[in-house]
């Protein structure tokens, strides 16, 4: 099979790494990729937003399967455009991707499917939104309805904070059109977990669970980031099956019933509360760095599973997982997330990768002459597997310590909730 992976982060390096191990693979490209993907695939200089160029490349190179990493191209119709060209894409149509692209659509689907989620209401009018917040009191959650690259959610501890979010999203349009309307919802209290499922339109197969660490600093302090680390698994088999039956499968059935069947990776952000597990949000792709942690535990060949999702054949499929725990520690450039320093040299990667159980994925790196330099915010994901979380963690942090990069930083407490 000839496969094209789309994206340039640690997630896409991990996908390329897993796909490259498949005996079914004949050729692997990554657009645009990074120096890590270049080790296992051929990088193609096309950006993730250039749908026309991606389709042209896939058609011109007889690509059998496209595997998108990020949500942005899916929300604007990458899978639809590939479909018209007769190319399989392991990701949803734009219509089905609205489950991530529109918070209110997600909530409507949940309500129609009878899936437990925070009580909510949608507002197009800032005055009405304010009145609702004052009536309900804090804590309360204000969400921009549209896609806002992780910046559209404010968990407000006070009414003033919620009103400020309403003003920023709806009146000052800090997030552009994404904040034209908002969803305001009940604040859920509990432990967060992410459940990933591979879907073929009607059947969903669990791909594992993980917990990420969004804040930049130890002990969950400081600003939000794309994710500073993850570990897997976080739910036992019983918990996974309960969430699959109570949340993922009913939503999949509802999407199909509405004529927008979901194909690809459905990422359910869950809150395990005292009243049971509730849905916080859906994403339409793997998380980064959760993906890196998940693929390390996958024993089966990923490629036929993704193909089966495209072919509607998952009902006959089974995936096997290693009985191990995995961890992913992100190394970021100093100043991230606000203003990461660029162009600094990274040394010692080979030594770090030689630590038993360790795999290192690239994100914001570049090769300049013989040097590896940091060119982005999140730069490396240092991953490890082990018989339990302490073993995996020790291996990962031993590898991190072997990396010579004074201008990089990382969280020292990945997995702390579980530990
Ligand atoms: P989302 O983009 O919807 O995943 O929201 C980002 C983060 O905000 C989630 O991972 C949660 O930590 C938090 N969050 C979102 N909705 C709620 C809610 N209803 N109650 C508590 N926390 C929430």
PDB file of N, CA and C and ligand atoms in Angstrom, residues 103 118 141 143 153 155 185-188 192 271 280-281, ligand 1:
ATOM      1  N   UNK A 103     -19.143  23.194  18.833  1.00  0.00           N
ATOM      2  CA  UNK A 103     -19.476  22.683  20.172  1.00  0.00           C
ATOM      3  C   UNK A 103     -20.975  22.426  20.286  1.00  0.00           C
ATOM      4  N   UNK A 118     -22.327  17.565  30.148  1.00  0.00           N
ATOM      5  CA  UNK A 118     -22.698  18.705  30.996  1.00  0.00           C
ATOM      6  C   UNK A 118     -23.942  19.392  30.431  1.00  0.00           C
ATOM      7  N   UNK A 141     -18.722  27.046  32.619  1.00  0.00           N
ATOM      8  CA  UNK A 141     -17.783  26.915  31.499  1.00  0.00           C
ATOM      9  C   UNK A 141     -18.330  27.653  30.279  1.00  0.00           C
ATOM     10  N   UNK A 143     -17.679  28.379  26.247  1.00  0.00           N
ATOM     11  CA  UNK A 143     -16.954  27.827  25.097  1.00  0.00           C
ATOM     12  C   UNK A 143     -17.342  28.568  23.820  1.00  0.00           C
ATOM     13  N   UNK A 153     -12.023  27.664  25.272  1.00  0.00           N
ATOM     14  CA  UNK A 153     -12.734  27.196  26.463  1.00  0.00           C
ATOM     15  C   UNK A 153     -12.228  27.925  27.701  1.00  0.00           C
ATOM     16  N   UNK A 155     -12.877  27.782  31.736  1.00  0.00           N
ATOM     17  CA  UNK A 155     -13.519  27.207  32.917  1.00  0.00           C
ATOM     18  C   UNK A 155     -13.483  28.316  33.973  1.00  0.00           C
ATOM     19  N   UNK A 185     -21.901  25.948  29.703  1.00  0.00           N
ATOM     20  CA  UNK A 185     -22.306  24.670  30.301  1.00  0.00           C
ATOM     21  C   UNK A 185     -21.872  24.523  31.736  1.00  0.00           C
ATOM     22  N   UNK A 186     -22.523  23.590  32.362  1.00  0.00           N
ATOM     23  CA  UNK A 186     -22.250  23.196  33.735  1.00  0.00           C
ATOM     24  C   UNK A 186     -20.795  22.756  33.852  1.00  0.00           C
ATOM     25  N   UNK A 187     -20.168  23.098  34.970  1.00  0.00           N
ATOM     26  CA  UNK A 187     -18.784  22.686  35.204  1.00  0.00           C
ATOM     27  C   UNK A 187     -18.785  21.281  35.816  1.00  0.00           C
ATOM     28  N   UNK A 188     -18.124  20.365  35.146  1.00  0.00           N
ATOM     29  CA  UNK A 188     -18.036  18.989  35.641  1.00  0.00           C
ATOM     30  C   UNK A 188     -16.814  18.850  36.534  1.00  0.00           C
ATOM     31  N   UNK A 192     -10.114  13.625  34.398  1.00  0.00           N
ATOM     32  CA  UNK A 192     -10.244  13.579  32.947  1.00  0.00           C
ATOM     33  C   UNK A 192      -9.514  12.371  32.376  1.00  0.00           C
ATOM     34  N   UNK A 271     -14.967  12.965  31.428  1.00  0.00           N
ATOM     35  CA  UNK A 271     -14.794  13.335  32.832  1.00  0.00           C
ATOM     36  C   UNK A 271     -15.410  12.217  33.662  1.00  0.00           C
ATOM     37  N   UNK A 280     -16.988  15.293  27.716  1.00  0.00           N
ATOM     38  CA  UNK A 280     -16.634  16.717  27.739  1.00  0.00           C
ATOM     39  C   UNK A 280     -16.606  17.266  26.321  1.00  0.00           C
ATOM     40  N   UNK A 281     -15.954  16.551  25.436  1.00  0.00           N
ATOM     41  CA  UNK A 281     -15.892  17.011  24.045  1.00  0.00           C
ATOM     42  C   UNK A 281     -15.416  15.865  23.165  1.00  0.00           C
TER      43      UNK A 281
HETATM   44  P1  LIG B   1     -12.550  21.211  25.321  1.00  0.00           P
HETATM   45  O1  LIG B   1     -11.831  22.038  24.302  1.00  0.00           O
HETATM   46  O2  LIG B   1     -14.028  21.218  25.210  1.00  0.00           O
HETATM   47  O3  LIG B   1     -11.918  19.865  25.534  1.00  0.00           O
HETATM   48  O4  LIG B   1     -12.193  21.890  26.709  1.00  0.00           O
HETATM   49  C1  LIG B   1     -10.861  22.008  27.125  1.00  0.00           C
HETATM   50  C2  LIG B   1     -10.743  21.624  28.555  1.00  0.00           C
HETATM   51  O5  LIG B   1     -11.611  22.421  29.347  1.00  0.00           O
HETATM   52  C3  LIG B   1     -11.161  20.198  28.868  1.00  0.00           C
HETATM   53  O6  LIG B   1     -10.131  19.293  28.635  1.00  0.00           O
HETATM   54  C4  LIG B   1     -11.518  20.304  30.325  1.00  0.00           C
HETATM   55  O7  LIG B   1     -10.354  20.297  31.119  1.00  0.00           O
HETATM   56  C5  LIG B   1     -12.132  21.669  30.421  1.00  0.00           C
HETATM   57  N1  LIG B   1     -13.591  21.594  30.315  1.00  0.00           N
HETATM   58  C6  LIG B   1     -14.335  21.687  29.187  1.00  0.00           C
HETATM   59  N2  LIG B   1     -15.647  21.566  29.457  1.00  0.00           N
HETATM   60  C7  LIG B   1     -15.747  21.386  30.793  1.00  0.00           C
HETATM   61  C8  LIG B   1     -16.839  21.206  31.703  1.00  0.00           C
HETATM   62  N3  LIG B   1     -18.111  21.205  31.298  1.00  0.00           N
HETATM   63  N4  LIG B   1     -16.558  21.065  33.013  1.00  0.00           N
HETATM   64  C9  LIG B   1     -15.272  21.098  33.450  1.00  0.00           C
HETATM   65  N5  LIG B   1     -14.219  21.258  32.668  1.00  0.00           N
HETATM   66  C10 LIG B   1     -14.432  21.407  31.342  1.00  0.00           C
END
